[in-house]
Coordinates of C-alpha atoms in Angstrom, one line a residue:
Chain A
M1 CA -46.4 -5.4 -26.1
N2 CA -44.7 -7.6 -23.6
L3 CA -46.3 -6.1 -20.5
N4 CA -48.6 -8.5 -18.8
R5 CA -51.3 -7.6 -16.3
R6 CA -49.0 -8.2 -13.4
D7 CA -46.4 -5.8 -14.8
F8 CA -49.0 -3.2 -15.2
M9 CA -50.2 -3.5 -11.7
R10 CA -46.7 -3.3 -10.4
F11 CA -46.1 -0.1 -12.5
S12 CA -49.4 1.4 -11.3
A13 CA -48.5 0.6 -7.7
S14 CA -45.1 2.2 -8.1
A15 CA -46.5 5.3 -9.8
A16 CA -49.0 5.6 -7.0
A17 CA -46.1 5.3 -4.5
L18 CA -44.3 8.1 -6.3
T19 CA -47.3 10.4 -6.1
L20 CA -46.6 10.3 -2.4
L21 CA -43.4 12.1 -3.0
P22 CA -43.3 15.9 -3.2
L23 CA -43.6 15.6 -6.9
S24 CA -46.1 17.5 -9.0
G25 CA -46.0 15.5 -12.2
C26 CA -47.0 12.0 -11.2
A27 CA -50.7 12.4 -11.8
R28 CA -49.7 13.7 -15.2
A29 CA -47.4 10.7 -15.7
L30 CA -50.5 8.4 -15.6
R31 CA -52.5 10.7 -17.9
T32 CA -49.9 10.9 -20.6
Q33 CA -48.8 7.3 -20.8
A34 CA -48.7 7.4 -24.6
S35 CA -45.8 9.9 -24.4
P36 CA -42.4 8.3 -24.6
R37 CA -40.6 8.6 -21.2
V38 CA -37.0 9.6 -20.8
V39 CA -35.6 9.3 -17.3
V40 CA -32.5 11.4 -16.6
I41 CA -30.3 10.3 -13.7
G42 CA -28.4 13.3 -12.4
G43 CA -29.3 17.0 -12.2
G44 CA -25.9 18.6 -12.8
Y45 CA -24.9 20.5 -15.9
A46 CA -25.3 17.6 -18.3
G47 CA -28.4 16.0 -16.9
A48 CA -30.4 19.2 -16.4
T49 CA -29.5 20.3 -19.9
A50 CA -30.5 17.0 -21.5
A51 CA -33.8 17.2 -19.6
K52 CA -34.6 20.8 -20.6
Y53 CA -33.7 20.4 -24.3
L54 CA -35.7 17.1 -24.6
R55 CA -38.8 19.0 -23.4
M56 CA -38.1 22.2 -25.3
W57 CA -37.3 20.6 -28.7
S58 CA -40.1 18.1 -28.4
A59 CA -42.6 20.9 -27.5
G60 CA -43.5 18.8 -24.4
A61 CA -44.2 15.6 -26.4
V62 CA -41.7 13.6 -24.4
E63 CA -42.2 13.0 -20.7
V64 CA -39.0 13.7 -18.8
I65 CA -38.2 12.7 -15.2
V66 CA -35.0 13.9 -13.5
I67 CA -33.7 11.9 -10.6
E68 CA -31.3 13.8 -8.4
P69 CA -30.6 13.2 -4.7
N70 CA -29.5 16.8 -3.9
P71 CA -32.2 19.4 -3.2
S72 CA -30.4 22.2 -5.2
F73 CA -27.8 22.7 -7.8
I74 CA -24.4 23.8 -6.8
S75 CA -22.0 25.0 -9.6
C76 CA -18.5 23.6 -9.7
P77 CA -17.5 26.3 -12.1
L78 CA -16.5 29.4 -10.0
S79 CA -16.3 27.3 -6.8
N80 CA -12.6 27.9 -6.6
L81 CA -13.5 31.6 -6.1
V82 CA -15.0 30.6 -2.8
L83 CA -11.4 29.7 -1.7
G84 CA -10.2 33.0 -3.1
G85 CA -12.8 34.8 -1.1
S86 CA -14.7 36.6 -3.9
K87 CA -17.7 34.3 -4.0
T88 CA -19.7 32.4 -1.4
L89 CA -21.2 29.0 -1.9
A90 CA -24.7 30.6 -1.7
D91 CA -23.8 32.6 -4.8
L92 CA -23.3 29.3 -6.7
T93 CA -26.4 27.5 -5.3
F94 CA -29.6 27.5 -7.3
G95 CA -33.1 25.9 -7.0
Y96 CA -34.5 23.5 -9.6
D97 CA -37.8 25.3 -9.9
G98 CA -37.0 26.5 -13.4
L99 CA -36.9 22.9 -14.6
Q100 CA -40.4 22.2 -13.3
Q101 CA -41.6 25.1 -15.4
H102 CA -40.6 23.1 -18.5
G103 CA -42.9 20.3 -17.3
I104 CA -39.9 18.3 -16.1
Q105 CA -40.7 16.1 -13.2
R106 CA -38.0 16.0 -10.5
V107 CA -37.6 13.1 -8.1
Q108 CA -35.3 13.7 -5.2
D109 CA -34.1 10.2 -4.7
T110 CA -31.2 7.8 -5.4
V111 CA -31.2 5.0 -7.9
T112 CA -30.4 1.7 -6.3
A113 CA -30.7 -0.7 -9.3
V114 CA -31.3 -0.5 -13.0
D115 CA -32.6 -3.3 -15.3
P116 CA -31.8 -2.1 -18.8
L117 CA -33.5 -5.0 -20.6
A118 CA -36.8 -4.5 -18.8
R119 CA -36.2 -0.7 -19.0
K120 CA -36.9 -0.1 -15.4
L121 CA -35.0 1.3 -12.4
Q122 CA -35.3 1.1 -8.7
L123 CA -35.3 4.1 -6.4
T124 CA -35.2 3.9 -2.6
R125 CA -38.9 4.9 -2.7
G126 CA -40.3 3.2 -5.8
E127 CA -39.8 1.8 -9.2
L128 CA -39.8 3.7 -12.6
R129 CA -40.1 2.5 -16.1
Y130 CA -38.5 4.3 -19.0
D131 CA -38.2 4.2 -22.8
K132 CA -34.8 5.9 -22.8
L133 CA -32.4 6.4 -20.0
V134 CA -29.9 9.2 -19.8
I135 CA -27.3 9.0 -17.1
A136 CA -25.2 12.1 -16.1
P137 CA -23.7 11.1 -12.8
G138 CA -20.5 13.2 -12.9
V139 CA -17.5 11.6 -11.3
D140 CA -16.9 9.2 -8.5
F141 CA -13.6 9.1 -6.6
I142 CA -11.2 6.1 -6.7
Y143 CA -9.6 5.4 -3.3
D144 CA -8.0 2.1 -4.2
S145 CA -4.5 3.5 -3.9
L146 CA -5.3 5.8 -1.0
P147 CA -7.8 3.8 1.1
M148 CA -7.0 5.9 4.2
L149 CA -9.0 8.8 2.6
D150 CA -12.1 6.8 2.0
S151 CA -14.2 7.8 5.0
A152 CA -16.3 10.8 6.1
E153 CA -13.9 11.5 8.9
A154 CA -10.9 11.6 6.6
S155 CA -12.6 13.9 4.2
Q156 CA -13.2 16.3 7.1
Q157 CA -9.5 16.3 7.9
V158 CA -8.3 16.2 4.2
P159 CA -11.0 17.7 2.0
H160 CA -11.1 16.9 -1.8
A161 CA -13.4 19.9 -2.4
W162 CA -13.8 18.6 -6.0
K163 CA -17.6 18.5 -5.9
A164 CA -18.8 21.9 -5.0
G165 CA -20.7 22.0 -1.7
P166 CA -19.8 21.5 2.0
Q167 CA -16.3 20.3 1.1
T168 CA -15.6 23.7 -0.7
V169 CA -16.6 25.6 2.5
L170 CA -14.5 23.2 4.7
L171 CA -11.4 23.8 2.6
Q172 CA -12.0 27.6 2.7
Q173 CA -12.4 27.4 6.5
Q174 CA -9.2 25.4 6.9
L175 CA -7.3 28.0 4.7
A176 CA -8.8 30.8 6.8
A177 CA -7.7 29.1 10.0
M178 CA -4.2 28.4 8.8
P179 CA -1.5 30.6 10.4
D180 CA 0.5 33.0 8.2
G181 CA 3.7 31.1 7.2
G182 CA 1.8 27.9 6.9
V183 CA 2.0 25.4 4.0
F184 CA -1.0 24.5 1.8
V185 CA -0.4 21.2 -0.1
M186 CA -2.6 20.2 -3.0
S187 CA -2.4 16.9 -4.9
V188 CA -3.5 16.6 -8.5
P189 CA -4.5 13.2 -9.8
K190 CA -3.4 11.8 -13.2
A191 CA -5.6 12.9 -16.0
P192 CA -8.4 12.4 -17.0
Y193 CA -10.2 14.1 -14.2
R194 CA -13.1 16.6 -13.9
C195 CA -12.1 20.1 -15.0
P196 CA -8.5 19.9 -16.4
P197 CA -7.4 23.5 -15.5
G198 CA -9.4 23.4 -12.2
P199 CA -6.5 22.4 -9.9
Y200 CA -4.3 25.2 -11.3
E201 CA -7.0 27.7 -11.1
R202 CA -7.4 26.6 -7.4
V203 CA -3.7 27.3 -6.9
C204 CA -4.2 30.8 -8.3
Q205 CA -7.2 31.4 -6.0
V206 CA -5.5 30.2 -2.9
A207 CA -2.4 32.3 -3.8
S208 CA -4.7 35.3 -4.3
Y209 CA -6.1 34.8 -0.8
F210 CA -2.7 34.3 0.7
S211 CA -1.2 37.4 -0.9
Q212 CA -3.9 39.5 0.8
H213 CA -4.2 37.7 4.1
K214 CA -1.2 35.4 4.7
P215 CA 1.7 36.7 2.6
K216 CA 4.3 34.4 4.2
A217 CA 2.2 31.2 3.4
K218 CA 3.5 28.8 0.8
I219 CA 1.8 26.4 -1.7
I220 CA 3.2 23.1 -2.8
V221 CA 1.5 21.4 -5.8
L222 CA 2.1 17.7 -6.0
D223 CA 1.0 16.9 -9.6
A224 CA 0.8 13.2 -10.6
N225 CA 1.0 14.4 -14.2
P226 CA 4.3 15.1 -15.9
E227 CA 3.3 18.7 -16.4
I228 CA 0.4 21.2 -16.0
T229 CA -2.4 19.6 -18.0
S230 CA -4.2 22.7 -19.2
K231 CA -3.2 26.3 -20.1
K232 CA 0.3 25.4 -19.0
A233 CA 2.2 28.5 -20.3
L234 CA -0.5 30.8 -18.9
F235 CA -0.5 29.3 -15.4
T236 CA 3.3 29.1 -15.3
K237 CA 3.5 32.8 -16.2
V238 CA 0.8 33.9 -13.7
W239 CA 2.5 31.9 -10.9
A240 CA 5.9 33.4 -11.7
E241 CA 4.6 37.0 -12.1
M242 CA 1.6 37.5 -9.9
Y243 CA 2.5 35.1 -7.1
A244 CA 6.3 35.1 -7.2
G245 CA 8.0 32.9 -4.6
M246 CA 4.8 31.5 -3.3
I247 CA 4.1 28.4 -5.4
D248 CA 6.3 25.3 -5.5
Y249 CA 5.2 23.1 -8.4
R250 CA 6.4 19.5 -8.4
P251 CA 5.5 17.3 -11.4
N252 CA 5.4 13.5 -11.5
S253 CA 4.5 13.5 -7.9
Q254 CA 1.8 10.8 -7.4
L255 CA 0.8 10.2 -3.8
T256 CA 1.7 6.8 -2.4
E257 CA 0.6 7.4 1.2
V258 CA -1.4 9.9 3.3
D259 CA -1.1 10.3 7.0
V260 CA -4.5 11.8 7.5
A261 CA -4.1 12.9 11.2
A262 CA -0.7 14.4 10.7
R263 CA -1.6 15.9 7.3
E264 CA 1.6 14.4 5.8
V265 CA 1.9 12.8 2.3
K266 CA 4.4 10.6 0.7
T267 CA 5.3 10.4 -3.0
E268 CA 7.9 8.0 -4.6
F269 CA 10.5 10.6 -3.9
E270 CA 9.7 12.5 -0.7
T271 CA 7.6 13.2 2.4
V272 CA 5.7 16.5 2.5
S273 CA 4.0 18.0 5.5
A274 CA 1.1 20.3 5.2
D275 CA -0.9 22.7 7.5
V276 CA -3.8 22.4 5.1
L277 CA -3.9 19.4 2.8
N278 CA -6.2 19.0 -0.2
V279 CA -6.1 15.7 -2.1
I280 CA -8.0 15.6 -5.3
P281 CA -8.5 11.9 -5.7
P282 CA -8.3 10.0 -9.0
Q283 CA -11.7 9.7 -10.7
R284 CA -14.0 7.5 -12.7
A285 CA -17.5 7.6 -14.1
G286 CA -20.2 8.3 -11.4
K287 CA -21.6 5.5 -9.3
V288 CA -24.8 5.1 -11.5
A289 CA -22.6 4.4 -14.5
Q290 CA -20.9 1.6 -12.6
L291 CA -24.4 0.4 -11.4
V292 CA -25.8 0.3 -15.0
G293 CA -22.7 -1.5 -16.3
A294 CA -21.9 1.3 -18.7
A295 CA -18.4 2.0 -17.4
N296 CA -16.7 -0.4 -19.8
V297 CA -13.5 1.4 -20.5
D298 CA -10.9 0.3 -17.9
K299 CA -13.9 -0.1 -15.5
R300 CA -13.6 3.7 -15.3
W301 CA -15.3 5.6 -18.1
C302 CA -18.3 5.0 -20.5
E303 CA -17.8 4.3 -24.1
V304 CA -20.4 6.0 -26.3
D305 CA -21.4 6.6 -29.9
F306 CA -20.6 10.3 -30.4
L307 CA -23.5 10.8 -32.7
S308 CA -26.0 10.1 -29.9
Y309 CA -24.1 9.4 -26.6
A310 CA -25.7 6.0 -26.6
S311 CA -23.8 3.5 -24.5
K312 CA -21.8 1.0 -26.5
V313 CA -22.7 -1.7 -24.1
V314 CA -26.1 -1.0 -22.4
P315 CA -29.2 -0.8 -24.6
D316 CA -31.5 2.3 -24.5
T317 CA -29.0 4.1 -22.3
Y318 CA -27.1 7.3 -23.0
I319 CA -24.3 8.9 -21.1
V320 CA -23.4 12.6 -21.0
G321 CA -20.9 14.7 -19.2
D322 CA -17.9 13.8 -17.1
S323 CA -18.5 10.0 -17.2
V324 CA -18.0 9.8 -21.0
S325 CA -14.7 8.2 -22.2
A326 CA -13.3 10.7 -24.6
A327 CA -10.3 12.9 -25.4
L328 CA -12.6 15.8 -24.6
P329 CA -12.1 18.1 -21.6
K330 CA -14.5 17.2 -18.7
S331 CA -15.9 20.8 -18.5
A332 CA -19.4 22.1 -17.8
H333 CA -19.8 23.6 -21.3
M334 CA -18.7 20.3 -22.8
A335 CA -21.2 18.5 -20.6
T336 CA -24.0 20.7 -21.9
S337 CA -22.8 20.5 -25.5
Q338 CA -22.9 16.7 -25.3
A339 CA -26.3 16.7 -23.6
R340 CA -27.9 18.8 -26.4
V341 CA -26.5 16.4 -29.1
C342 CA -27.8 13.5 -27.0
A343 CA -31.2 15.1 -26.6
S344 CA -31.4 15.8 -30.4
A345 CA -30.4 12.2 -31.2
I346 CA -32.9 10.7 -28.7
L347 CA -35.7 12.8 -30.3
A348 CA -34.6 11.7 -33.8
T349 CA -34.6 8.1 -32.7
L350 CA -38.0 8.4 -31.1
A351 CA -39.3 9.9 -34.3
G352 CA -37.9 7.0 -36.3
Q353 CA -35.1 9.1 -37.9
Q354 CA -31.3 9.1 -37.9
P355 CA -29.4 11.5 -35.6
D356 CA -27.4 14.3 -37.1
P357 CA -24.5 12.4 -38.9
Q358 CA -21.9 15.2 -38.2
P359 CA -22.5 17.0 -34.9
V360 CA -20.4 20.1 -34.2
F361 CA -20.3 21.9 -30.9
A362 CA -18.2 24.3 -28.9
N363 CA -16.4 24.3 -25.6
T364 CA -15.4 27.5 -23.7
C365 CA -13.6 27.2 -20.4
Y366 CA -12.4 30.2 -18.3
S367 CA -10.0 30.1 -15.3
F368 CA -9.8 32.9 -12.9
V369 CA -6.3 33.9 -11.8
N370 CA -7.5 36.3 -9.0
A371 CA -10.9 37.8 -8.2
R372 CA -11.2 39.7 -11.5
M373 CA -9.0 38.4 -14.2
A374 CA -9.6 35.3 -16.2
M375 CA -8.3 33.4 -19.3
H376 CA -9.9 31.0 -21.7
V377 CA -9.4 27.8 -23.5
A378 CA -11.9 27.3 -26.3
H379 CA -12.4 25.0 -29.3
V380 CA -15.0 23.9 -31.7
Y381 CA -15.3 20.1 -31.9
R382 CA -16.4 18.3 -35.1
Y383 CA -17.3 14.7 -35.6
D384 CA -14.8 12.8 -37.6
Q385 CA -16.6 10.2 -39.8
H386 CA -13.6 8.0 -40.1
K387 CA -12.3 8.0 -36.6
K388 CA -15.9 8.2 -35.2
I389 CA -14.9 10.6 -32.5
M390 CA -15.1 14.4 -31.8
L391 CA -11.9 16.2 -32.9
P392 CA -10.9 19.8 -32.2
A393 CA -11.4 22.0 -35.3
E394 CA -8.9 24.6 -36.6
G395 CA -8.7 27.9 -34.7
G396 CA -9.1 26.7 -31.1
G397 CA -6.6 27.8 -28.4
V398 CA -6.0 29.8 -25.3
S399 CA -5.9 33.5 -24.2
A400 CA -2.8 35.5 -25.0
Q401 CA -2.9 36.6 -21.3
P402 CA -5.4 36.8 -18.5
S403 CA -7.4 40.0 -18.4
E404 CA -10.2 41.8 -16.6
Q405 CA -12.1 41.8 -19.8
E406 CA -12.1 38.0 -19.9
G407 CA -13.0 38.0 -16.2
Q408 CA -16.2 39.8 -17.2
Y409 CA -16.7 37.4 -20.0
A410 CA -16.2 34.5 -17.5
Y411 CA -18.9 35.9 -15.2
S412 CA -21.2 36.3 -18.3
W413 CA -20.5 32.7 -19.3
A414 CA -21.5 31.6 -15.8
Q415 CA -24.7 33.6 -15.8
N416 CA -25.7 32.5 -19.2
I417 CA -25.0 28.8 -18.7
W418 CA -26.9 28.9 -15.4
S419 CA -29.8 30.6 -17.2
D420 CA -29.7 28.0 -20.0
V421 CA -29.4 25.0 -17.8
L422 CA -31.8 25.9 -15.0
T423 CA -34.5 28.2 -16.4
Chain B
M1 CA -58.2 -1.6 -17.4
L2 CA -57.8 -3.2 -20.8
S3 CA -57.8 0.1 -22.6
R4 CA -55.2 1.4 -20.2
L5 CA -53.1 -1.7 -21.0
I6 CA -53.2 -0.9 -24.7
V7 CA -52.3 2.7 -24.1
L8 CA -49.4 1.6 -21.9
G9 CA -48.3 -0.8 -24.6
L10 CA -47.8 2.2 -26.9
L11 CA -45.2 3.3 -24.4
C12 CA -42.9 0.5 -25.6
A13 CA -43.0 1.5 -29.2
P14 CA -43.2 5.3 -29.0
L15 CA -43.2 7.4 -32.2
L16 CA -43.0 11.1 -32.0
V17 CA -44.6 13.3 -34.6
V18 CA -42.4 16.3 -33.6
A19 CA -39.5 16.9 -35.9
E20 CA -36.2 16.5 -34.3
P21 CA -33.8 19.5 -34.2
D22 CA -31.5 19.6 -37.2
H23 CA -27.7 20.1 -37.4
I24 CA -27.8 23.9 -37.2
T25 CA -30.3 23.9 -34.3
T26 CA -28.1 21.6 -32.3
L27 CA -25.0 23.6 -33.2
A28 CA -26.7 26.9 -32.3
S29 CA -27.6 25.5 -28.9
S30 CA -24.0 25.1 -28.1
C31 CA -23.7 28.9 -28.1
A32 CA -26.1 29.1 -25.2
A33 CA -23.3 28.8 -22.6
C34 CA -22.4 32.4 -23.3
H35 CA -25.3 33.8 -25.2
G36 CA -28.3 32.2 -23.5
T37 CA -31.0 29.8 -24.7
N38 CA -31.8 30.4 -28.4
G39 CA -29.5 33.4 -28.2
N40 CA -31.4 35.3 -25.5
S41 CA -28.5 36.4 -23.4
A42 CA -29.0 36.7 -19.6
G43 CA -26.5 39.6 -19.7
G44 CA -22.9 40.5 -20.5
T45 CA -22.9 39.1 -24.0
P46 CA -24.8 40.2 -27.1
V47 CA -28.3 39.0 -27.6
L48 CA -28.2 36.9 -30.8
A49 CA -31.9 36.2 -31.0
G50 CA -33.6 38.3 -33.7
L51 CA -30.2 39.6 -34.9
D52 CA -30.1 40.6 -38.6
A53 CA -28.7 37.7 -40.5
S54 CA -26.3 39.7 -42.6
H55 CA -25.0 41.5 -39.5
F56 CA -24.4 38.2 -37.7
R57 CA -22.6 36.8 -40.8
K58 CA -20.4 39.8 -41.1
Q59 CA -19.4 39.8 -37.5
M60 CA -18.6 36.1 -37.6
Q61 CA -16.6 36.4 -40.8
D62 CA -14.7 39.3 -39.3
F63 CA -13.9 37.3 -36.1
K64 CA -12.8 34.5 -38.4
S65 CA -10.5 36.7 -40.5
G66 CA -9.3 38.7 -37.6
A67 CA -10.7 42.0 -39.1
R68 CA -12.6 42.3 -35.8
P69 CA -10.2 41.6 -32.9
S70 CA -11.6 39.3 -30.2
T71 CA -10.5 37.1 -27.3
V72 CA -12.7 34.0 -27.5
M73 CA -14.9 34.6 -30.5
Q74 CA -12.1 34.0 -33.0
R75 CA -11.8 30.4 -31.6
H76 CA -15.4 29.7 -32.4
A77 CA -15.6 31.5 -35.7
K78 CA -12.5 29.8 -37.1
G79 CA -13.8 26.4 -36.2
L80 CA -17.0 26.8 -38.3
T81 CA -17.6 26.4 -42.0
D82 CA -19.0 29.3 -44.0
A83 CA -22.2 27.2 -44.5
E84 CA -22.5 26.8 -40.7
I85 CA -22.1 30.5 -40.2
D86 CA -24.8 31.1 -42.7
G87 CA -27.0 28.6 -41.1
L88 CA -26.4 30.1 -37.6
A89 CA -27.1 33.6 -39.0
L90 CA -30.5 32.4 -40.3
F91 CA -31.3 30.4 -37.2
F92 CA -30.6 33.3 -34.8
S93 CA -32.4 35.9 -37.0
Q94 CA -35.5 33.7 -36.6
Q95 CA -35.5 33.4 -32.8
P96 CA -37.9 35.6 -30.9
R97 CA -36.4 37.9 -28.4
R98 CA -37.4 36.9 -24.9
P99 CA -36.2 38.1 -21.5
A100 CA -33.7 35.7 -20.1
S101 CA -33.7 35.1 -16.3
L102 CA -31.3 33.7 -13.8
P103 CA -32.3 30.7 -11.7
A104 CA -33.3 31.6 -8.2
H105 CA -31.2 30.9 -5.1
P106 CA -33.1 28.4 -2.9
R107 CA -35.0 30.0 -0.1

């Protein structure tokens, strides 16, 4: 094709450079050049699932490389339980070895540039070519309206704890150090953001911790949205019945200012002081989506074809997970459901066939209200051929009430999705 | 070097001979979040792999009608067509049972 001798030399050189990395598959990469190569950027729920199903469904006929800067996988689902005290971050941290057993090559690096027309990308330690690119970068935080939070120092004082990891532990430590009678203030950004019920589950978990250890503590929720955005009736009932008098929920309360050192926030209406302050910032598609130029909706989210998750603006590029622009919840199960439809469509395309014209998938999302009880929201989603989007099918909905039975199901959900995504 | 160049050229116009997964396979994979890869549960939920197709169909239809009370399964059963339930019943009945494992915590 259009590769000249110089291109090939450059490719060989970069492949050789990559063999210097702790990466088992690069020798194979040179041996199996005839296989189409899919590079997946991001090893979270969406990216790891896309990678596994591309390998599994193609019986290894597709070469798959996952680029992920983090050495291990940390689950956002269940991470609020670290704040409640019933889980540790170590419980939610897993290795990537299972992916390598599928013949997936993992490169621990960061993408610095992508050339979609040449189908190549730049890493800090080399260059990679691809036939198809899947990007699953999760979310990036927008600090335009709250620039005072945009520093490593500020995030130590006012954690977001919205990407599970050290930030989760930091918030847990701040809550543990807070005196009884103190005030925890949490700010919820305008939707859409990652994990719609997540902020309200967090309130339950912090309330559960306070009721056991700091019964005089209070929680103030400053929600930029006009109301609780997910499982509203359920959360409202739980707060009133299980945590009576502890939670002060204030809708339409978008932050306009944050005094990081004083842990004091302003909304249009009031000034609120906190002993522990947790600001969940507004969000957009992950950095790589911005880098590739795929975040074409309000410069925030990525417009895709819902039959394949192909970008509407960048050739040979697919987006799965939280970065997708859609009226779909940004949940882990949703990310994996999208990733499997994407993997199926990429394999169809590589085989010269059309993707499934009417994809259907499920989403199940549990929220824990204390250490043992949970409640669900679940829907089947079906492709609408006229609107060309995924729409919820009949029969979806939420739990009648939280229960220990659903708490067990929620743990089973976590174990099975971890098994599916990472082994 | 020349032959390598030609082989590399193929990379730009790849064609797979492997059949891509069909509608039901992709739909079935969506069940993995709670029931494991290809219905091989890692625990806490029923193993669907190798399940008798008529048993699967009956359970799903009972979830759909409410004859079998459920928390979350009614949400999924009601959202599927009868043809999809039949397709899933056949798909899972054909999956080999394999032990599912949890990923390891890093050392």
